[in-house]
Coordinates of C-alpha atoms and ligand atoms in Angstrom, one line a residue:
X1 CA 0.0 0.0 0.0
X2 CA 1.5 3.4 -0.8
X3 CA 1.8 5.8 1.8
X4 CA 1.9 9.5 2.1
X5 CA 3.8 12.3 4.2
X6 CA 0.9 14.0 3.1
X7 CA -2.6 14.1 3.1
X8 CA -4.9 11.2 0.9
X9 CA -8.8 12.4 0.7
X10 CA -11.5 9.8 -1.0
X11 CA -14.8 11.0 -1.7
X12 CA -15.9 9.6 1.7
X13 CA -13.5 11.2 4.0
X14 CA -14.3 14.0 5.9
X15 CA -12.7 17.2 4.1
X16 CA -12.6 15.7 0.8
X17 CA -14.9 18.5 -0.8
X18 CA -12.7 21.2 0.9
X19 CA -9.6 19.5 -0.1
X20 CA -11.0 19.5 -4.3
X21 CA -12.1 23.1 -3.6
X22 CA -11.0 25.5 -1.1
X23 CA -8.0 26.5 -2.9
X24 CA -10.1 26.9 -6.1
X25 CA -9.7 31.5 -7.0
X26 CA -13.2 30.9 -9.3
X27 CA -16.6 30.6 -7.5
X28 CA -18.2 29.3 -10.4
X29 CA -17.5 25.5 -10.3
X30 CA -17.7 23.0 -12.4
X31 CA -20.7 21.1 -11.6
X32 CA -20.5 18.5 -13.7
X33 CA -16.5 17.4 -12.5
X34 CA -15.2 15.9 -9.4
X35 CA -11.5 13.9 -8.9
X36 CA -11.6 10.7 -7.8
X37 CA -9.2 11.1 -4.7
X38 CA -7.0 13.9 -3.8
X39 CA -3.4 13.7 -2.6
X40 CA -2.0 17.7 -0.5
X41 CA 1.2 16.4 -1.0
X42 CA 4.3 17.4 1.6
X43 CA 7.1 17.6 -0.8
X44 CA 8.8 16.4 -4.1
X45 CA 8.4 12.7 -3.2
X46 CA 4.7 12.6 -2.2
X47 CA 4.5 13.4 -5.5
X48 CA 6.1 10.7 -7.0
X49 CA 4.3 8.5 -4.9
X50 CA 1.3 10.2 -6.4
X51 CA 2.0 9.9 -9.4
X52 CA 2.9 5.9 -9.0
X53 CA -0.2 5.6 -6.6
X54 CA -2.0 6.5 -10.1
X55 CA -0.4 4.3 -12.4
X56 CA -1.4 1.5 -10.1
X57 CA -5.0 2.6 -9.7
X58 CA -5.6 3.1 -13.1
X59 CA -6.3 7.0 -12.1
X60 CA -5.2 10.1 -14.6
X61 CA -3.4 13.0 -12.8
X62 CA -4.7 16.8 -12.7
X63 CA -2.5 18.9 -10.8
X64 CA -2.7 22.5 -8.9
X65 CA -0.3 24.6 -7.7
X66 CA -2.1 28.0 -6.6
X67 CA -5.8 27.4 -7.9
X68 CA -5.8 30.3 -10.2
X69 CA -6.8 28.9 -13.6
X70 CA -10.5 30.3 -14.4
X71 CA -11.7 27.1 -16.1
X72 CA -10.5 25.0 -12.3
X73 CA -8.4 23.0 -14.6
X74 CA -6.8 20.8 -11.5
X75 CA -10.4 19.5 -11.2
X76 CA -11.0 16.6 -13.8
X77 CA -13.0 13.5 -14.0
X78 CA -11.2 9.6 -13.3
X79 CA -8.2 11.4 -11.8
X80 CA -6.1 11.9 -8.6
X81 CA -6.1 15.5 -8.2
X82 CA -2.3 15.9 -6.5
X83 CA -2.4 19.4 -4.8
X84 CA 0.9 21.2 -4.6
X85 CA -0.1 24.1 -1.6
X86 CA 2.8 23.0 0.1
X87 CA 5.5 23.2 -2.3
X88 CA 5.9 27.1 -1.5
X89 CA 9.2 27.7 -0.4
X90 CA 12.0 30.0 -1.7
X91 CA 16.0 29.6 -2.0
X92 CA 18.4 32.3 -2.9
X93 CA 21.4 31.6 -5.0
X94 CA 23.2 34.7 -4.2
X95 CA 26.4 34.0 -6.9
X96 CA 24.1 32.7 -9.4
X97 CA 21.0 35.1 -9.1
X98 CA 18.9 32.5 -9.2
X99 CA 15.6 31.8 -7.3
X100 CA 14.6 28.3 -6.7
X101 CA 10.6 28.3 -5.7
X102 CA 8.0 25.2 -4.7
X103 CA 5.6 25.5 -7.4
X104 CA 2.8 26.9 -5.1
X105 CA 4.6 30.2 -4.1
X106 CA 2.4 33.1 -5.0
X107 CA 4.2 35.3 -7.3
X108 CA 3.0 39.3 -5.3
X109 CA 2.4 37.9 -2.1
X110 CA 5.4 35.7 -1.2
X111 CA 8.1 35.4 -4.3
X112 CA 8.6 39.3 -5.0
X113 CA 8.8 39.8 -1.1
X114 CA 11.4 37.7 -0.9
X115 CA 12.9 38.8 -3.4
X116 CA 12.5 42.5 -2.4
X117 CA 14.8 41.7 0.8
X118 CA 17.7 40.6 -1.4
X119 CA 17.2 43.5 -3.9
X120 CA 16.0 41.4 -6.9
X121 CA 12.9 41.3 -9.2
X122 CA 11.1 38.7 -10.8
X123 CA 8.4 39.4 -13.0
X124 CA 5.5 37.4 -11.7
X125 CA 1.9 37.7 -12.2
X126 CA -0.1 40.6 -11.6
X127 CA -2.4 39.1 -9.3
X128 CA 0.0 38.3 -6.0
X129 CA -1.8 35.0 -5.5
X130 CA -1.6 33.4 -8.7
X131 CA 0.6 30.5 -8.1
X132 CA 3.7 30.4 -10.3
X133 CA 3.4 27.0 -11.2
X134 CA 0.1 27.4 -13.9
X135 CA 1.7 30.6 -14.5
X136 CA 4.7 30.1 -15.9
X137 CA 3.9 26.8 -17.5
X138 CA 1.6 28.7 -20.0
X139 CA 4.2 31.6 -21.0
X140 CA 3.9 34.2 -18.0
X141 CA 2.9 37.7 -18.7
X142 CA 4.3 39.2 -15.8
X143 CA 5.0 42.9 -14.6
X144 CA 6.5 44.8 -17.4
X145 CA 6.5 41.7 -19.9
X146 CA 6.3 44.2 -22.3
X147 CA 10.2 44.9 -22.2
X148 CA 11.5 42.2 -19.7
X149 CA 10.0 39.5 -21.8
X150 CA 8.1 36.3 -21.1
X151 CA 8.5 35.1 -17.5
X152 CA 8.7 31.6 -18.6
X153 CA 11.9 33.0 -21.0
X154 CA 13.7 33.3 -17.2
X155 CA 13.2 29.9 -16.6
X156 CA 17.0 28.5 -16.1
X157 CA 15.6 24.7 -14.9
X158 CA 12.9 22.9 -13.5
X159 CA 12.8 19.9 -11.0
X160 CA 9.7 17.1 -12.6
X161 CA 8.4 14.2 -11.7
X162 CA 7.7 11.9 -14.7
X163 CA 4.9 9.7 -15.9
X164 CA 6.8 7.1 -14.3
X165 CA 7.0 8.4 -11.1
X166 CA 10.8 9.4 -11.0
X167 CA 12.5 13.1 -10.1
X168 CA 14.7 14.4 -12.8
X169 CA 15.9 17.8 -13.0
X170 CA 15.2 19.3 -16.7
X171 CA 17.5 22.5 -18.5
X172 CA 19.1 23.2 -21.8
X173 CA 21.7 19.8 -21.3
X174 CA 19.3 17.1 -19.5
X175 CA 15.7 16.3 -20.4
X176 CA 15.9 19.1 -22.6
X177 CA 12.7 18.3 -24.5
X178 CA 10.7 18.5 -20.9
X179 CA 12.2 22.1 -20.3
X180 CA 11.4 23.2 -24.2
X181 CA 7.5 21.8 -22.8
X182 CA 7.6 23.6 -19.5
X183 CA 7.9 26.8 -21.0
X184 CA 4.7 27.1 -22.8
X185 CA 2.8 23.8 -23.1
X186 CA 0.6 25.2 -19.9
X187 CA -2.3 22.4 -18.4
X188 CA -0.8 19.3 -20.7
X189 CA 2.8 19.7 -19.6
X190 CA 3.9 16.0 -19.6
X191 CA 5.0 15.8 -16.0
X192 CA 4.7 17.7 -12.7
X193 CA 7.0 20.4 -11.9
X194 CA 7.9 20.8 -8.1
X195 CA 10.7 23.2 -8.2
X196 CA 11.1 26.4 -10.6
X197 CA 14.7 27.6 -11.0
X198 CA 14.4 31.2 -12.3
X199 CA 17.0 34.2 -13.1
X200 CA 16.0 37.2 -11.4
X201 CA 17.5 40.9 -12.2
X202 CA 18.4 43.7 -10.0
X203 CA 15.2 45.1 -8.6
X204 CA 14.3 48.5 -9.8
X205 CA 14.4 51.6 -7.3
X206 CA 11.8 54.0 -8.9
X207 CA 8.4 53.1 -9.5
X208 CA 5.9 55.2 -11.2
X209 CA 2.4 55.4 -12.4
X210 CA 0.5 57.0 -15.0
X211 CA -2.9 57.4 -14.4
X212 CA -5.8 59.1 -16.9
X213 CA -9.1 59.1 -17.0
X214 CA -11.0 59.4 -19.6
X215 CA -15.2 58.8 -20.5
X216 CA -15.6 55.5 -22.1
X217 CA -17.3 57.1 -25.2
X218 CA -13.4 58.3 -25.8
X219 CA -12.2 54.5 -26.3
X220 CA -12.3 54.7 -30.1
X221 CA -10.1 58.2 -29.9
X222 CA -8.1 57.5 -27.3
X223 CA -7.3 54.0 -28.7
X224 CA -6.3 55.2 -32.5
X225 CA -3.7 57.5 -30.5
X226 CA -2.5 55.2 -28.0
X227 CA -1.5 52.8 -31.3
X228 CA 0.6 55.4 -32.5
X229 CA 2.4 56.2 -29.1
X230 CA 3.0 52.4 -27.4
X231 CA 5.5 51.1 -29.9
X232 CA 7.7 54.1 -29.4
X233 CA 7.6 54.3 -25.5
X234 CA 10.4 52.6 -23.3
X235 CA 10.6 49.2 -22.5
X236 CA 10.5 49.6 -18.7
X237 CA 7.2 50.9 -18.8
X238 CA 3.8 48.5 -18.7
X239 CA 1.3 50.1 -20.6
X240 CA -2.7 48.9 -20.3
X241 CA -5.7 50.7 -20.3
X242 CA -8.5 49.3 -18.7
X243 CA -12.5 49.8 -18.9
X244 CA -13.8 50.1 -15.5
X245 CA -16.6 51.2 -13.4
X246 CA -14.8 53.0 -10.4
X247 CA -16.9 53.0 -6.9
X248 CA -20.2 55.5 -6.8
X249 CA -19.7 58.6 -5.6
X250 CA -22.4 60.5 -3.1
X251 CA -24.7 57.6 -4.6
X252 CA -24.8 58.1 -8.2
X253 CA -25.1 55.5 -10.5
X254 CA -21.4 53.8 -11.6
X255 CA -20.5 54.7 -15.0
X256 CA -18.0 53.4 -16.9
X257 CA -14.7 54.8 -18.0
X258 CA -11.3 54.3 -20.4
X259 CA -7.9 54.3 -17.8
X260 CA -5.0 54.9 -19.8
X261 CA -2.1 53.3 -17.4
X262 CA 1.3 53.5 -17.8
X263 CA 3.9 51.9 -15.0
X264 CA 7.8 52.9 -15.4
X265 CA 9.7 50.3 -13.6
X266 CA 12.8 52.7 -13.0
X267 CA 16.2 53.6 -11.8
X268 CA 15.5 56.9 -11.1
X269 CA 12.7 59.3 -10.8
X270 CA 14.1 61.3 -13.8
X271 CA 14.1 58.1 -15.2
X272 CA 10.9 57.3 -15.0
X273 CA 8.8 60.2 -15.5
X274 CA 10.9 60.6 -19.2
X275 CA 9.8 57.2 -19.6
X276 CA 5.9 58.1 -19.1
X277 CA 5.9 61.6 -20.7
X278 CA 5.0 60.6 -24.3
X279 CA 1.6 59.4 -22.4
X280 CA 1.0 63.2 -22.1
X281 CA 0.4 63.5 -26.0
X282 CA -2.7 62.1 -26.2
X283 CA -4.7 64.6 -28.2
X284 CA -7.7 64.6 -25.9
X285 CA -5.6 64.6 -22.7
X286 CA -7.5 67.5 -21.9
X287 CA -10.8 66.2 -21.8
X288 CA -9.1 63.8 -19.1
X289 CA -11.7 63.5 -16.1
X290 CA -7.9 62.8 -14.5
X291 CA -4.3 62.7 -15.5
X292 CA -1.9 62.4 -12.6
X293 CA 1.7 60.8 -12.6
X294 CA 2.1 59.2 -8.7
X295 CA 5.0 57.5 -7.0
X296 CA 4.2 53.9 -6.4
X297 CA 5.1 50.8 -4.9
X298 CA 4.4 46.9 -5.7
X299 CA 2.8 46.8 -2.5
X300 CA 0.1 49.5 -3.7
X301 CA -0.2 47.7 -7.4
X302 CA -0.8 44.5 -5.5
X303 CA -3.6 45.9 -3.4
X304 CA -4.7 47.4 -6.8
X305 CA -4.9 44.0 -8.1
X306 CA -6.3 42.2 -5.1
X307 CA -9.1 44.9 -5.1
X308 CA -9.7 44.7 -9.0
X309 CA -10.1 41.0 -8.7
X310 CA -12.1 39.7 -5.4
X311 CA -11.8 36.4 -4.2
X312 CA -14.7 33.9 -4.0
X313 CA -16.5 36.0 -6.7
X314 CA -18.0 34.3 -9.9
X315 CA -16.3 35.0 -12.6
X316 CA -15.8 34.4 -16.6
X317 CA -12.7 35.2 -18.3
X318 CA -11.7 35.4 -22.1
X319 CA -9.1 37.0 -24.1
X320 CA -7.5 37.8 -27.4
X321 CA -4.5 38.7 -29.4
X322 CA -5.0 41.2 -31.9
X323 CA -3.4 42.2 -35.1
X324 CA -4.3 44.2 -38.3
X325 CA -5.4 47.9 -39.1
X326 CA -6.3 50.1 -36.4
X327 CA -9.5 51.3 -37.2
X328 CA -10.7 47.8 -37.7
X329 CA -9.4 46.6 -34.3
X330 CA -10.7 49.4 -33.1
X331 CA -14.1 48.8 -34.3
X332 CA -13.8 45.2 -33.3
X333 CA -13.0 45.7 -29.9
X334 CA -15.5 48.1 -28.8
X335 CA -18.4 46.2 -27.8
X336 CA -16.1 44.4 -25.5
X337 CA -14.8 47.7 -23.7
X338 CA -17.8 49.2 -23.7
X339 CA -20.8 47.5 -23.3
X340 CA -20.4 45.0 -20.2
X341 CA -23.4 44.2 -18.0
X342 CA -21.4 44.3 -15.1
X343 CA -20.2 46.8 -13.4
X344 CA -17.2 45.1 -11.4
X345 CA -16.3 43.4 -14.9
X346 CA -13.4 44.9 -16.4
X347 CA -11.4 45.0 -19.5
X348 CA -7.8 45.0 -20.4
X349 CA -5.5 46.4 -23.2
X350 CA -2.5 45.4 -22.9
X351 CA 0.5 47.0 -25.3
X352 CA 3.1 44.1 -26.1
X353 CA 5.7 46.3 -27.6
X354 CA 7.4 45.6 -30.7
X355 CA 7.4 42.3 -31.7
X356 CA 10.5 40.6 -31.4
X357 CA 11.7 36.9 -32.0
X358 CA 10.9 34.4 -28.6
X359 CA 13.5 31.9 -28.0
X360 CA 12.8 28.4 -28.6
X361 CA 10.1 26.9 -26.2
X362 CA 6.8 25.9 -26.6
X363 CA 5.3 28.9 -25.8
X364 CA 5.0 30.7 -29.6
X365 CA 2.4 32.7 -30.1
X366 CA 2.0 36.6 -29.5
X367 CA 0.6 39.6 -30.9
X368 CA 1.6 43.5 -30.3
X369 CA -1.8 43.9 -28.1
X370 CA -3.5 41.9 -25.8
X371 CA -7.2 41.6 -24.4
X372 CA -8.7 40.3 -21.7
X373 CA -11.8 40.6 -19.6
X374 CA -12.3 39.7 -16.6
X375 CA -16.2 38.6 -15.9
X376 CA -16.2 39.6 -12.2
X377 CA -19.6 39.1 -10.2
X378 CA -21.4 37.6 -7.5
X379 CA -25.4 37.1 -8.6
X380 CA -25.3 33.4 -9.9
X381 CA -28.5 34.0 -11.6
X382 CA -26.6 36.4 -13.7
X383 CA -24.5 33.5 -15.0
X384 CA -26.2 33.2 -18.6
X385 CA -26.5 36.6 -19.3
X386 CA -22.9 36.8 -18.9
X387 CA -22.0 33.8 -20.8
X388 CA -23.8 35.3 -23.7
X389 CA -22.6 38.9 -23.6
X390 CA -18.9 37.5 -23.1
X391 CA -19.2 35.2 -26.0
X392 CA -20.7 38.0 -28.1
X393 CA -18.3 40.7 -27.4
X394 CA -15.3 38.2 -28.8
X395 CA -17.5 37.2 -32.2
X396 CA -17.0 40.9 -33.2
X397 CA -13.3 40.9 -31.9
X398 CA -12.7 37.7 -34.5
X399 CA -11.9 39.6 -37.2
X400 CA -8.9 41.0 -35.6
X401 CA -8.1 38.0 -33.7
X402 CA -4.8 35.8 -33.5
X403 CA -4.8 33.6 -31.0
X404 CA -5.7 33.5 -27.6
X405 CA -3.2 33.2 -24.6
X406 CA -3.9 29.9 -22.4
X407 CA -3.8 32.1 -19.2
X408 CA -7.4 33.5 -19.7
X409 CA -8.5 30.8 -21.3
X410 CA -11.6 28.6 -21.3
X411 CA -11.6 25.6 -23.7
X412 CA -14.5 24.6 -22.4
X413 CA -16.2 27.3 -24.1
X414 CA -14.3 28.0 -27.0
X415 CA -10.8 27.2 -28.4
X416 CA -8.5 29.2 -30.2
X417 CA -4.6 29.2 -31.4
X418 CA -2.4 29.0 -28.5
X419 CA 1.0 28.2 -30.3
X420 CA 2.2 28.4 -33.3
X421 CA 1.6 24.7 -35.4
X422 CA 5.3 23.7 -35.7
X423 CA 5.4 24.0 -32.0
X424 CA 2.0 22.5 -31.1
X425 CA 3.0 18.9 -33.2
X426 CA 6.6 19.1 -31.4
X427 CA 4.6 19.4 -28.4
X428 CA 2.5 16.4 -29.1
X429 CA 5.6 14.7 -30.1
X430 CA 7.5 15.2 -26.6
X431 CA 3.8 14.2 -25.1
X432 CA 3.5 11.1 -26.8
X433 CA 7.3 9.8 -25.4
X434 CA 6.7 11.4 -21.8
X435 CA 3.6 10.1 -21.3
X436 CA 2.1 7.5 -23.4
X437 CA -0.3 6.2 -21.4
X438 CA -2.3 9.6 -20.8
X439 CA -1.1 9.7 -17.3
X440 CA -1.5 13.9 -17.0
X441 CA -4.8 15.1 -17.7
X442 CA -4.5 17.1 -21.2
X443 CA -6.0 20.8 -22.2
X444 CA -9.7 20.8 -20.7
X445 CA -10.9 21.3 -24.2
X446 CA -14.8 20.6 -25.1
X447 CA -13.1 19.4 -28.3
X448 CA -10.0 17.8 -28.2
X449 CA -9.6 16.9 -32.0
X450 CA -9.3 20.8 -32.6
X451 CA -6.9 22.2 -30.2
X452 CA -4.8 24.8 -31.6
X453 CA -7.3 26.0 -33.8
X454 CA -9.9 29.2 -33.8
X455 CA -13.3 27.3 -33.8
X456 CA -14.4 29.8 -36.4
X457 CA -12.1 28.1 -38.8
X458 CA -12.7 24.6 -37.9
Ligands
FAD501 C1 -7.0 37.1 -10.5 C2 -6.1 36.5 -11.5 C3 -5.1 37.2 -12.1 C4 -4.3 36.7 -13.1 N1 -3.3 37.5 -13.6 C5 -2.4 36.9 -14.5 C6 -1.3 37.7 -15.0 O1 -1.1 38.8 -14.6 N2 -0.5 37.1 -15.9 C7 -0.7 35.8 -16.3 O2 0.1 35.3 -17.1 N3 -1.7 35.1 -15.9 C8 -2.6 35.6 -15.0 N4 -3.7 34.9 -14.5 C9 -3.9 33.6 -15.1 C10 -3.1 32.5 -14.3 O3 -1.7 32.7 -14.5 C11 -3.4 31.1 -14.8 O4 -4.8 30.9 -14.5 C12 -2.5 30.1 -14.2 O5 -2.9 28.8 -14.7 C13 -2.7 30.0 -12.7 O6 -1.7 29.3 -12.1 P1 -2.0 28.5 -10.7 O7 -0.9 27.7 -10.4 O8 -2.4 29.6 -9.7 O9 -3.3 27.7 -11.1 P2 -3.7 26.2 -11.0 O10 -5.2 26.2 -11.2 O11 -3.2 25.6 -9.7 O12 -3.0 25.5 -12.2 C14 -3.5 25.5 -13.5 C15 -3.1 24.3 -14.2 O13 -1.7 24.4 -14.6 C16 -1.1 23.1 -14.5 N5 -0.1 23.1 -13.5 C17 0.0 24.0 -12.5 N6 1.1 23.8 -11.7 C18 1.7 22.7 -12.3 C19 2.9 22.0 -12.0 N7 3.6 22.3 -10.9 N8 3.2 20.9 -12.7 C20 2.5 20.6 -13.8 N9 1.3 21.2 -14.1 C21 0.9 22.3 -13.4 C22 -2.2 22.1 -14.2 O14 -2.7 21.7 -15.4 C23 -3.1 23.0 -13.4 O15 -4.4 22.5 -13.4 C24 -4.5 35.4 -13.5 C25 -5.5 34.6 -13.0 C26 -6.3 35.1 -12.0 C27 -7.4 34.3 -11.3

């Protein structure tokens, strides 16, 4: 019989519900989807034993490290749902600059404090809970990804258990083919990572943020400018604008508005407001309800985040790469920025800079702008409405869409391009030798004959 330093739930036990769920960020579950047992595994070789625990009990393996993924990807039908909450811990290489982290860490909340201490930045998630174990699997679009790249492109090694149950350490020289997976493949990664080796760089000292405000019936104006100005701003500065209902004043009904953000990630205050001036060219800056340029902090953007996105809410999430003329994006993208039924729902444009070549890894496809939006609510009975008005408002974003990335993704609604083909069949390749038998759940797709491809073209 195997045994566990950890804990082993069956649908019987006492906890077992709280053990599939309370570490779940979505409260919309999945009704129809429940793991056969669950293993909160104590280390790297409770793992391994879970993973061999599986084989013998003819079980699949889904897998969570901080609970963040909006479709609840970890919980899956037939399968042994190993949870990796424990596997949070931190180690400093001080020579090497590299940070070793347990899967689990959150990226905000615990990693970049850390971090902080020894004067180093990684760039993590937004969100400071987001585990950066789904995170970096799928790509990583951290603080300032714009010029610092790809988080999972700082990925020096990665510590996996296999399909067979064994610990290998994967990099450029060993298992090579499982560290070309881990940076990109996201929920079908052929094995379970329990230790992220990461480069860091020298932590910035000057943070500064960019804030205007301007009435959402500005989007199409402000938008045709801000595609002129991104691709010539600085790479240390994060640039999104956001559609948002801020919190009523004296009563008044919540109405929603276009935030033009930029964040300069600095060495120096001189630094960083030259960074954010060209934001001041906006030809309707004057209309701005606001236009201020603060001193910040990460632990002021975190709270931003946390307060943006409230745990134990319901939410739906979608996104898109776009591409082509800007009128037409333009026109594409504004029922989604401007017509959500819900008033904690949000919106994101995200600049991506100038396109530039990624290095070999799974993760291959990008566009110079991303969107997302972010479903946020509470009323269950408003779950259909929002279903529909989510799915509507990315039909008219198709004609300008790319891709999708598989962070705010939902197969189970829809599928789009993830990666680019060449890289997908490699991926299937490296699959088919790492795991043969199925032993990892794959991409939670309502299709699975059509992954990797926009369902409008299927
Ligand atoms: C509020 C919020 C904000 C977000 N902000 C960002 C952001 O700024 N940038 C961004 O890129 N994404 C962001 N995301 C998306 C997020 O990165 C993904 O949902 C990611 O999958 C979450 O990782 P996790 O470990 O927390 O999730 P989990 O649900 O635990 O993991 C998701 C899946 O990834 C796989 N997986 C996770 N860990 C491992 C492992 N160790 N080994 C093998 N497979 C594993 C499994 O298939 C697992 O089911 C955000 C999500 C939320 C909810």
């Amino acid at each position: 019989m195997t045994t566990f330093a950890g804990k082993f739930y069956e649908p019987t036990d006492v906890g077992f519900d709280e053990a599939v769920f309370s570490r779940v960020f979505n409260a919309r579950r999945p009704a129809d989807r429940m793991p056969s047992a669950v293993l909160v595994a104590d280390n790297d070789q409770d793992v391994a034993a879970g993973v061999r625990y599986a084989k013998e009990n003819n079980l699949a393996v889904a897998v969570r490290s901080g609970g963040h993924s909006w479709a609840v990807w970890s919980v899956q039908n037939d399968t042994l749902l190993i949870d990796l909450g424990k596997l949070n811990s931190a180690d400093f290489d001080e020579v090497a600059g590299i940070v070793s982290g347990g899967p689990a860490i959150q990226g905000g909340n615990e990693l970049d404090l850390f971090l902080a201490e020894r004067g180093r930045f990684f760039n993590g998630g937004h969100c400071p809970t987001v585990g950066i174990g789904g995170f970096l699997l799928q790509g990583g679009q951290g603080w300032c990804q714009r010029g610092w790249g790809w988080a999972a492109e700082s990925v020096v090694a990665i510590d996996v258990v296999t399909a067979d149950g064994d610990l290998v350490r994967a990099d450029a020289e060993q298992n090579s083919d499982l560290y070309w997976a881990a940076r990109g493949a996201g929920p079908s990664f052929p094995g379970i990572v329990t230790k992220f080796h990461l480069k860091t760089r020298p932590r910035f000292t000057h943070l500064f943020h960019s804030v205007q405000v301007y009435d959402i019936a500005d989007f199409a104006e402000v938008m045709a400018w801000m595609y002129e100005v991104e691709p010539t701003m600085s790479p240390e500065v994060e640039i999104v604008c956001v559609s948002l209902c801020p919190p009523s004043v004296n009563g008044e009904p919540r109405k929603r508005v276009y935030v033009v953000t930029g964040l300069a990630l600095s060495e120096s205050e001189e630094a960083a407001r030259a960074a954010l001036a060209p934001l001041q060219t906006c030809p309707i800056v004057d209309r701005a309800f606001e236009n201020v340029v603060t001193e910040s902090s990460m632990a002021e953007q975190r709270a931003g985040q946390i307060q943006m996105n409230p745990e134990n809410w319901r939410y739906f999430a979608d996104n898109v790469w776009v591409d082509g003329k800007t009128d037409e994006i333009i026109a594409a993208l504004t029922p989604v920025f401007t017509t959500s039924p819900e008033p904690d729902a949000f919106t994101i444009w995200f600049g991506n800079g100038l396109m530039r070549e990624l290095p070999d890894m799974a993760f291959s496809l990008q566009a110079p702008a991303y969107i997302a939006t972010y479903l946020a609510y509470e009323d269950s009975t408003n779950d259909s409405r929002n279903r529909v008005w989510l799915n509507d408002a990315m039909v008219a974003a198709q004609p300008v869409t790319v891709g999708q990335y598989l962070g705010d993704s939902d197969m189970t609604n829809r599928q789009l391009r993830f990666m680019a083909d060449a890289n997908f069949a490699k991926l299937q390749d490296i699959i088919a030798k790492r795991d043969p038998d199925g032993r990892f759940v794959r991409y939670l797709a309502k299709d699975s004959s059509t992954v990797n491809r926009n369902h409008w073209e299927v």
